[in-house]
Amino acid sequence: MILQEERELVVEYGIKMCELGLTSGTFGNVSVYNPDRGLMAICPSGMDYYRILPEDVVVLTPDGEKVDGTAKPSSEYDLHRIFYQMRPGITGVIHTHSIFATTCACMHWSIEPVHYNIAYSGHDVPCIPFVRPGTYELAQTVFDAMGDDRFACLLGNHGLLTVGADIAYALDVAEQIEYVAHLYYNTRLAGGGKNLAPEQVQPFVDAYPSYRKK
Ligand SMILES: [Zn+2]
């Protein structure tokens, strides 16, 4: 089976995403890229994460052409492949509908640096307007909002997208940005938190992305 290791990671991290309470049902999606082979493994469309087998995971080129797998790839595959095409060093992408990140996305609130764990993404987490799910336009808008150094983006009225040098870091970002989104929501309800200054966040921006590098 080609891309066996990456397919197994997709299965493993789909379950981890559910166990962390970052998504519900079949929503959200996970992919892993092998830069040496120039191929990505992505979860199948509409399948329960606890039932996915490695052979159900679909293998695509970064251009979106199917190479292996009988299932249909996740409808959001453009959201994943654009990072493998355009951002060297990214080999893991996760998309969730976690509650507080999605609450902020429904408010069109970019997340401000109320806690230093924002640095898992960068100095903030931008929020794009609503763009129809499953379209290349959504992928391009998210990619443009993240630039070449952010690791997370809120999708207006939809959810959260995170990336990493490996899939473990992408999951860490999804978990930590959900945490910061929860704090940000609480502070806004309480009248507004005190933002950290860029120089207070920068040491963590420098440190965090190396935490999970292989
Ligand atoms: Zn979604």
PDB file of C-alpha atoms and ligand atoms in Angstrom:
ATOM      1  CA  MET A   1       0.000   0.000   0.000  1.00  0.00           C
ATOM      2  CA  ILE A   2       1.538   3.303  -1.006  1.00  0.00           C
ATOM      3  CA  LEU A   3       1.992   6.018   1.622  1.00  0.00           C
ATOM      4  CA  GLN A   4       1.196   3.502   4.380  1.00  0.00           C
ATOM      5  CA  GLU A   5       2.838   5.532   7.161  1.00  0.00           C
ATOM      6  CA  GLU A   6       0.999   8.733   6.190  1.00  0.00           C
ATOM      7  CA  ARG A   7      -2.324   6.875   5.847  1.00  0.00           C
ATOM      8  CA  GLU A   8      -1.890   5.424   9.329  1.00  0.00           C
ATOM      9  CA  LEU A   9      -1.146   8.919  10.666  1.00  0.00           C
ATOM     10  CA  VAL A  10      -4.367  10.229   9.093  1.00  0.00           C
ATOM     11  CA  VAL A  11      -6.340   7.491  10.889  1.00  0.00           C
ATOM     12  CA  GLU A  12      -4.509   8.107  14.193  1.00  0.00           C
ATOM     13  CA  TYR A  13      -4.873  11.893  14.131  1.00  0.00           C
ATOM     14  CA  GLY A  14      -8.525  11.781  13.040  1.00  0.00           C
ATOM     15  CA  ILE A  15      -9.245   9.809  16.223  1.00  0.00           C
ATOM     16  CA  LYS A  16      -7.062  12.141  18.337  1.00  0.00           C
ATOM     17  CA  MET A  17      -8.977  15.145  16.962  1.00  0.00           C
ATOM     18  CA  CYS A  18     -12.247  13.513  18.094  1.00  0.00           C
ATOM     19  CA  GLU A  19     -10.849  12.469  21.501  1.00  0.00           C
ATOM     20  CA  LEU A  20      -9.753  16.061  22.167  1.00  0.00           C
ATOM     21  CA  GLY A  21     -13.325  17.199  21.443  1.00  0.00           C
ATOM     22  CA  LEU A  22     -12.191  19.338  18.512  1.00  0.00           C
ATOM     23  CA  THR A  23     -14.863  18.129  16.118  1.00  0.00           C
ATOM     24  CA  SER A  24     -18.063  16.123  16.076  1.00  0.00           C
ATOM     25  CA  GLY A  25     -19.501  13.533  13.730  1.00  0.00           C
ATOM     26  CA  THR A  26     -17.744  13.352  10.392  1.00  0.00           C
ATOM     27  CA  PHE A  27     -16.944  17.071  10.257  1.00  0.00           C
ATOM     28  CA  GLY A  28     -13.379  18.310  10.061  1.00  0.00           C
ATOM     29  CA  ASN A  29     -10.558  16.653   8.147  1.00  0.00           C
ATOM     30  CA  VAL A  30      -6.924  15.583   8.397  1.00  0.00           C
ATOM     31  CA  SER A  31      -4.125  15.180   5.850  1.00  0.00           C
ATOM     32  CA  VAL A  32      -0.432  14.278   5.845  1.00  0.00           C
ATOM     33  CA  TYR A  33       2.046  15.088   3.055  1.00  0.00           C
ATOM     34  CA  ASN A  34       5.118  13.154   1.993  1.00  0.00           C
ATOM     35  CA  PRO A  35       7.364  15.728   0.284  1.00  0.00           C
ATOM     36  CA  ASP A  36       9.809  13.096  -1.010  1.00  0.00           C
ATOM     37  CA  ARG A  37       7.059  11.247  -2.865  1.00  0.00           C
ATOM     38  CA  GLY A  38       5.148  14.450  -3.708  1.00  0.00           C
ATOM     39  CA  LEU A  39       1.919  12.807  -2.482  1.00  0.00           C
ATOM     40  CA  MET A  40      -0.633  13.528   0.237  1.00  0.00           C
ATOM     41  CA  ALA A  41      -2.904  11.242   2.249  1.00  0.00           C
ATOM     42  CA  ILE A  42      -6.313  12.674   3.216  1.00  0.00           C
ATOM     43  CA  CYS A  43      -9.303  11.277   5.085  1.00  0.00           C
ATOM     44  CA  PRO A  44     -12.256  10.067   3.020  1.00  0.00           C
ATOM     45  CA  SER A  45     -15.428  12.138   2.733  1.00  0.00           C
ATOM     46  CA  GLY A  46     -18.206  11.674   5.290  1.00  0.00           C
ATOM     47  CA  MET A  47     -16.767   8.678   7.146  1.00  0.00           C
ATOM     48  CA  ASP A  48     -16.815   8.122  10.928  1.00  0.00           C
ATOM     49  CA  TYR A  49     -13.250   8.719  12.199  1.00  0.00           C
ATOM     50  CA  TYR A  50     -13.395   5.617  14.376  1.00  0.00           C
ATOM     51  CA  ARG A  51     -14.206   3.410  11.357  1.00  0.00           C
ATOM     52  CA  ILE A  52     -11.626   4.697   8.877  1.00  0.00           C
ATOM     53  CA  LEU A  53      -8.984   2.110   7.921  1.00  0.00           C
ATOM     54  CA  PRO A  54      -5.639   3.058   6.337  1.00  0.00           C
ATOM     55  CA  GLU A  55      -6.863   1.703   2.983  1.00  0.00           C
ATOM     56  CA  ASP A  56      -9.868   4.063   3.139  1.00  0.00           C
ATOM     57  CA  VAL A  57      -7.499   7.042   3.260  1.00  0.00           C
ATOM     58  CA  VAL A  58      -7.207   8.635  -0.184  1.00  0.00           C
ATOM     59  CA  VAL A  59      -3.841   9.422  -1.792  1.00  0.00           C
ATOM     60  CA  LEU A  60      -3.723  12.514  -4.016  1.00  0.00           C
ATOM     61  CA  THR A  61      -1.108  14.576  -5.792  1.00  0.00           C
ATOM     62  CA  PRO A  62      -0.912  18.199  -4.596  1.00  0.00           C
ATOM     63  CA  ASP A  63      -2.741  19.036  -7.859  1.00  0.00           C
ATOM     64  CA  GLY A  64      -5.722  17.048  -6.574  1.00  0.00           C
ATOM     65  CA  GLU A  65      -5.367  13.994  -8.812  1.00  0.00           C
ATOM     66  CA  LYS A  66      -6.290  10.704  -7.161  1.00  0.00           C
ATOM     67  CA  VAL A  67      -3.455   8.172  -7.046  1.00  0.00           C
ATOM     68  CA  ASP A  68      -4.888   5.506  -4.734  1.00  0.00           C
ATOM     69  CA  GLY A  69      -7.939   4.720  -2.590  1.00  0.00           C
ATOM     70  CA  THR A  70     -11.482   3.699  -3.459  1.00  0.00           C
ATOM     71  CA  ALA A  71     -13.246   6.298  -1.305  1.00  0.00           C
ATOM     72  CA  LYS A  72     -14.020   9.892  -2.237  1.00  0.00           C
ATOM     73  CA  PRO A  73     -11.520  12.327  -0.703  1.00  0.00           C
ATOM     74  CA  SER A  74     -12.713  14.898   1.831  1.00  0.00           C
ATOM     75  CA  SER A  75     -14.653  17.659   0.075  1.00  0.00           C
ATOM     76  CA  GLU A  76     -12.210  20.162   1.604  1.00  0.00           C
ATOM     77  CA  TYR A  77      -9.126  18.703  -0.099  1.00  0.00           C
ATOM     78  CA  ASP A  78      -8.348  22.085  -1.709  1.00  0.00           C
ATOM     79  CA  LEU A  79      -7.899  23.552   1.804  1.00  0.00           C
ATOM     80  CA  HIS A  80      -5.148  20.996   2.384  1.00  0.00           C
ATOM     81  CA  ARG A  81      -3.392  20.688  -0.953  1.00  0.00           C
ATOM     82  CA  ILE A  82      -2.887  24.436  -1.387  1.00  0.00           C
ATOM     83  CA  PHE A  83      -0.460  24.384   1.567  1.00  0.00           C
ATOM     84  CA  TYR A  84       1.485  21.420   0.158  1.00  0.00           C
ATOM     85  CA  GLN A  85       1.692  23.172  -3.206  1.00  0.00           C
ATOM     86  CA  MET A  86       2.563  26.640  -1.967  1.00  0.00           C
ATOM     87  CA  ARG A  87       4.186  26.472   1.461  1.00  0.00           C
ATOM     88  CA  PRO A  88       7.375  24.418   1.691  1.00  0.00           C
ATOM     89  CA  GLY A  89       7.918  22.714   5.047  1.00  0.00           C
ATOM     90  CA  ILE A  90       4.224  22.079   5.792  1.00  0.00           C
ATOM     91  CA  THR A  91       3.403  18.342   5.979  1.00  0.00           C
ATOM     92  CA  GLY A  92       0.280  18.287   8.148  1.00  0.00           C
ATOM     93  CA  VAL A  93      -3.089  20.087   7.877  1.00  0.00           C
ATOM     94  CA  ILE A  94      -6.112  19.836  10.180  1.00  0.00           C
ATOM     95  CA  HIS A  95      -9.545  21.416   9.833  1.00  0.00           C
ATOM     96  CA  THR A  96     -11.932  21.413  12.817  1.00  0.00           C
ATOM     97  CA  HIS A  97     -15.293  22.864  13.831  1.00  0.00           C
ATOM     98  CA  SER A  98     -14.266  23.199  17.496  1.00  0.00           C
ATOM     99  CA  ILE A  99     -16.722  25.195  19.610  1.00  0.00           C
ATOM    100  CA  PHE A 100     -14.888  28.339  20.705  1.00  0.00           C
ATOM    101  CA  ALA A 101     -12.794  28.805  17.564  1.00  0.00           C
ATOM    102  CA  THR A 102     -15.991  28.437  15.546  1.00  0.00           C
ATOM    103  CA  THR A 103     -17.851  30.806  17.902  1.00  0.00           C
ATOM    104  CA  CYS A 104     -15.206  33.474  17.175  1.00  0.00           C
ATOM    105  CA  ALA A 105     -15.485  32.621  13.461  1.00  0.00           C
ATOM    106  CA  CYS A 106     -19.262  33.132  13.639  1.00  0.00           C
ATOM    107  CA  MET A 107     -18.637  36.570  15.192  1.00  0.00           C
ATOM    108  CA  HIS A 108     -15.957  37.339  12.532  1.00  0.00           C
ATOM    109  CA  TRP A 109     -13.528  38.001  15.380  1.00  0.00           C
ATOM    110  CA  SER A 110      -9.847  37.565  14.645  1.00  0.00           C
ATOM    111  CA  ILE A 111      -8.278  36.202  17.843  1.00  0.00           C
ATOM    112  CA  GLU A 112      -6.057  38.768  19.565  1.00  0.00           C
ATOM    113  CA  PRO A 113      -3.025  37.976  21.756  1.00  0.00           C
ATOM    114  CA  VAL A 114      -4.740  37.758  25.169  1.00  0.00           C
ATOM    115  CA  HIS A 115      -2.597  34.718  26.068  1.00  0.00           C
ATOM    116  CA  TYR A 116       0.912  33.793  24.944  1.00  0.00           C
ATOM    117  CA  ASN A 117      -0.278  30.460  23.534  1.00  0.00           C
ATOM    118  CA  ILE A 118      -1.569  32.466  20.570  1.00  0.00           C
ATOM    119  CA  ALA A 119       2.056  31.951  19.460  1.00  0.00           C
ATOM    120  CA  TYR A 120       1.181  28.430  18.322  1.00  0.00           C
ATOM    121  CA  SER A 121      -0.269  30.305  15.329  1.00  0.00           C
ATOM    122  CA  GLY A 122       1.736  33.556  15.353  1.00  0.00           C
ATOM    123  CA  HIS A 123       0.822  36.957  16.797  1.00  0.00           C
ATOM    124  CA  ASP A 124      -2.887  36.530  16.082  1.00  0.00           C
ATOM    125  CA  VAL A 125      -5.362  34.245  14.314  1.00  0.00           C
ATOM    126  CA  PRO A 126      -7.031  36.049  11.391  1.00  0.00           C
ATOM    127  CA  CYS A 127     -10.671  35.451  10.461  1.00  0.00           C
ATOM    128  CA  ILE A 128     -11.819  35.445   6.845  1.00  0.00           C
ATOM    129  CA  PRO A 129     -15.429  36.163   5.777  1.00  0.00           C
ATOM    130  CA  PHE A 130     -17.721  33.254   4.939  1.00  0.00           C
ATOM    131  CA  VAL A 131     -16.717  31.506   1.722  1.00  0.00           C
ATOM    132  CA  ARG A 132     -18.659  28.473   0.494  1.00  0.00           C
ATOM    133  CA  PRO A 133     -17.167  25.255   1.939  1.00  0.00           C
ATOM    134  CA  GLY A 134     -15.554  22.824  -0.474  1.00  0.00           C
ATOM    135  CA  THR A 135     -14.409  25.499  -2.961  1.00  0.00           C
ATOM    136  CA  TYR A 136     -10.952  26.478  -4.195  1.00  0.00           C
ATOM    137  CA  GLU A 137     -11.916  30.084  -3.396  1.00  0.00           C
ATOM    138  CA  LEU A 138     -12.112  29.126   0.294  1.00  0.00           C
ATOM    139  CA  ALA A 139      -8.646  27.522   0.136  1.00  0.00           C
ATOM    140  CA  GLN A 140      -7.128  30.549  -1.605  1.00  0.00           C
ATOM    141  CA  THR A 141      -8.720  33.034   0.837  1.00  0.00           C
ATOM    142  CA  VAL A 142      -7.439  31.073   3.862  1.00  0.00           C
ATOM    143  CA  PHE A 143      -3.977  30.723   2.332  1.00  0.00           C
ATOM    144  CA  ASP A 144      -3.770  34.473   1.591  1.00  0.00           C
ATOM    145  CA  ALA A 145      -4.902  35.378   5.143  1.00  0.00           C
ATOM    146  CA  MET A 146      -2.239  33.146   6.736  1.00  0.00           C
ATOM    147  CA  GLY A 147       0.701  34.429   4.711  1.00  0.00           C
ATOM    148  CA  ASP A 148       3.878  32.400   4.965  1.00  0.00           C
ATOM    149  CA  ASP A 149       4.309  32.331   8.718  1.00  0.00           C
ATOM    150  CA  ARG A 150       0.952  31.762  10.456  1.00  0.00           C
ATOM    151  CA  PHE A 151      -0.191  28.300  11.484  1.00  0.00           C
ATOM    152  CA  ALA A 152      -3.936  28.939  11.981  1.00  0.00           C
ATOM    153  CA  CYS A 153      -6.886  30.764  10.451  1.00  0.00           C
ATOM    154  CA  LEU A 154     -10.567  31.116  11.360  1.00  0.00           C
ATOM    155  CA  LEU A 155     -13.024  30.432   8.543  1.00  0.00           C
ATOM    156  CA  GLY A 156     -15.953  32.835   8.921  1.00  0.00           C
ATOM    157  CA  ASN A 157     -19.196  31.114   9.996  1.00  0.00           C
ATOM    158  CA  HIS A 158     -17.462  27.759   9.596  1.00  0.00           C
ATOM    159  CA  GLY A 159     -14.433  26.622  11.669  1.00  0.00           C
ATOM    160  CA  LEU A 160     -10.654  26.513  12.084  1.00  0.00           C
ATOM    161  CA  LEU A 161      -7.742  25.490   9.835  1.00  0.00           C
ATOM    162  CA  THR A 162      -4.277  24.675  11.204  1.00  0.00           C
ATOM    163  CA  VAL A 163      -1.010  23.573   9.606  1.00  0.00           C
ATOM    164  CA  GLY A 164       2.326  22.267  10.849  1.00  0.00           C
ATOM    165  CA  ALA A 165       5.750  21.007   9.876  1.00  0.00           C
ATOM    166  CA  ASP A 166       4.240  17.686  10.926  1.00  0.00           C
ATOM    167  CA  ILE A 167       0.731  16.508  11.750  1.00  0.00           C
ATOM    168  CA  ALA A 168       1.495  16.446  15.512  1.00  0.00           C
ATOM    169  CA  TYR A 169       2.209  20.189  15.474  1.00  0.00           C
ATOM    170  CA  ALA A 170      -0.929  20.899  13.395  1.00  0.00           C
ATOM    171  CA  LEU A 171      -2.967  19.098  16.086  1.00  0.00           C
ATOM    172  CA  ASP A 172      -1.179  21.024  18.873  1.00  0.00           C
ATOM    173  CA  VAL A 173      -2.116  24.264  17.093  1.00  0.00           C
ATOM    174  CA  ALA A 174      -5.762  23.153  16.779  1.00  0.00           C
ATOM    175  CA  GLU A 175      -5.881  22.284  20.487  1.00  0.00           C
ATOM    176  CA  GLN A 176      -4.104  25.417  21.730  1.00  0.00           C
ATOM    177  CA  ILE A 177      -5.952  27.844  19.459  1.00  0.00           C
ATOM    178  CA  GLU A 178      -9.247  26.356  20.650  1.00  0.00           C
ATOM    179  CA  TYR A 179      -8.015  27.085  24.205  1.00  0.00           C
ATOM    180  CA  VAL A 180      -7.032  30.672  23.363  1.00  0.00           C
ATOM    181  CA  ALA A 181     -10.332  31.165  21.482  1.00  0.00           C
ATOM    182  CA  HIS A 182     -12.152  30.116  24.659  1.00  0.00           C
ATOM    183  CA  LEU A 183     -10.145  32.650  26.706  1.00  0.00           C
ATOM    184  CA  TYR A 184     -10.647  35.346  24.074  1.00  0.00           C
ATOM    185  CA  TYR A 185     -14.402  34.753  24.070  1.00  0.00           C
ATOM    186  CA  ASN A 186     -14.478  34.958  27.899  1.00  0.00           C
ATOM    187  CA  THR A 187     -12.403  38.151  28.014  1.00  0.00           C
ATOM    188  CA  ARG A 188     -14.581  39.857  25.407  1.00  0.00           C
ATOM    189  CA  LEU A 189     -17.686  38.953  27.404  1.00  0.00           C
ATOM    190  CA  ALA A 190     -16.019  40.321  30.540  1.00  0.00           C
ATOM    191  CA  GLY A 191     -15.368  43.653  28.857  1.00  0.00           C
ATOM    192  CA  GLY A 192     -12.118  42.990  26.965  1.00  0.00           C
ATOM    193  CA  GLY A 193      -8.774  41.474  27.960  1.00  0.00           C
ATOM    194  CA  LYS A 194      -5.350  43.130  27.968  1.00  0.00           C
ATOM    195  CA  ASN A 195      -3.434  42.177  24.852  1.00  0.00           C
ATOM    196  CA  LEU A 196       0.211  41.174  25.035  1.00  0.00           C
ATOM    197  CA  ALA A 197       2.682  43.365  23.152  1.00  0.00           C
ATOM    198  CA  PRO A 198       4.368  41.841  20.059  1.00  0.00           C
ATOM    199  CA  GLU A 199       7.717  41.646  21.867  1.00  0.00           C
ATOM    200  CA  GLN A 200       6.069  39.650  24.661  1.00  0.00           C
ATOM    201  CA  VAL A 201       4.676  37.090  22.201  1.00  0.00           C
ATOM    202  CA  GLN A 202       7.700  36.882  19.898  1.00  0.00           C
ATOM    203  CA  PRO A 203       9.869  34.533  22.033  1.00  0.00           C
ATOM    204  CA  PHE A 204       7.056  31.964  21.951  1.00  0.00           C
ATOM    205  CA  VAL A 205       6.511  32.473  18.197  1.00  0.00           C
ATOM    206  CA  ASP A 206      10.198  31.621  17.814  1.00  0.00           C
ATOM    207  CA  ALA A 207      10.060  28.597  20.132  1.00  0.00           C
ATOM    208  CA  TYR A 208       6.756  26.795  19.551  1.00  0.00           C
ATOM    209  CA  PRO A 209       7.080  25.599  15.932  1.00  0.00           C
ATOM    210  CA  SER A 210      10.243  23.690  16.865  1.00  0.00           C
ATOM    211  CA  TYR A 211       8.553  21.815  19.739  1.00  0.00           C
ATOM    212  CA  ARG A 212       7.249  18.974  17.618  1.00  0.00           C
ATOM    213  CA  LYS A 213       9.716  18.910  14.726  1.00  0.00           C
ATOM    214  CA  LYS A 214      10.941  15.413  13.979  1.00  0.00           C
TER     215      LYS A 214
HETATM  216 ZN    ZN B   1     -15.617  22.399   7.681  1.00  0.00          ZN
END
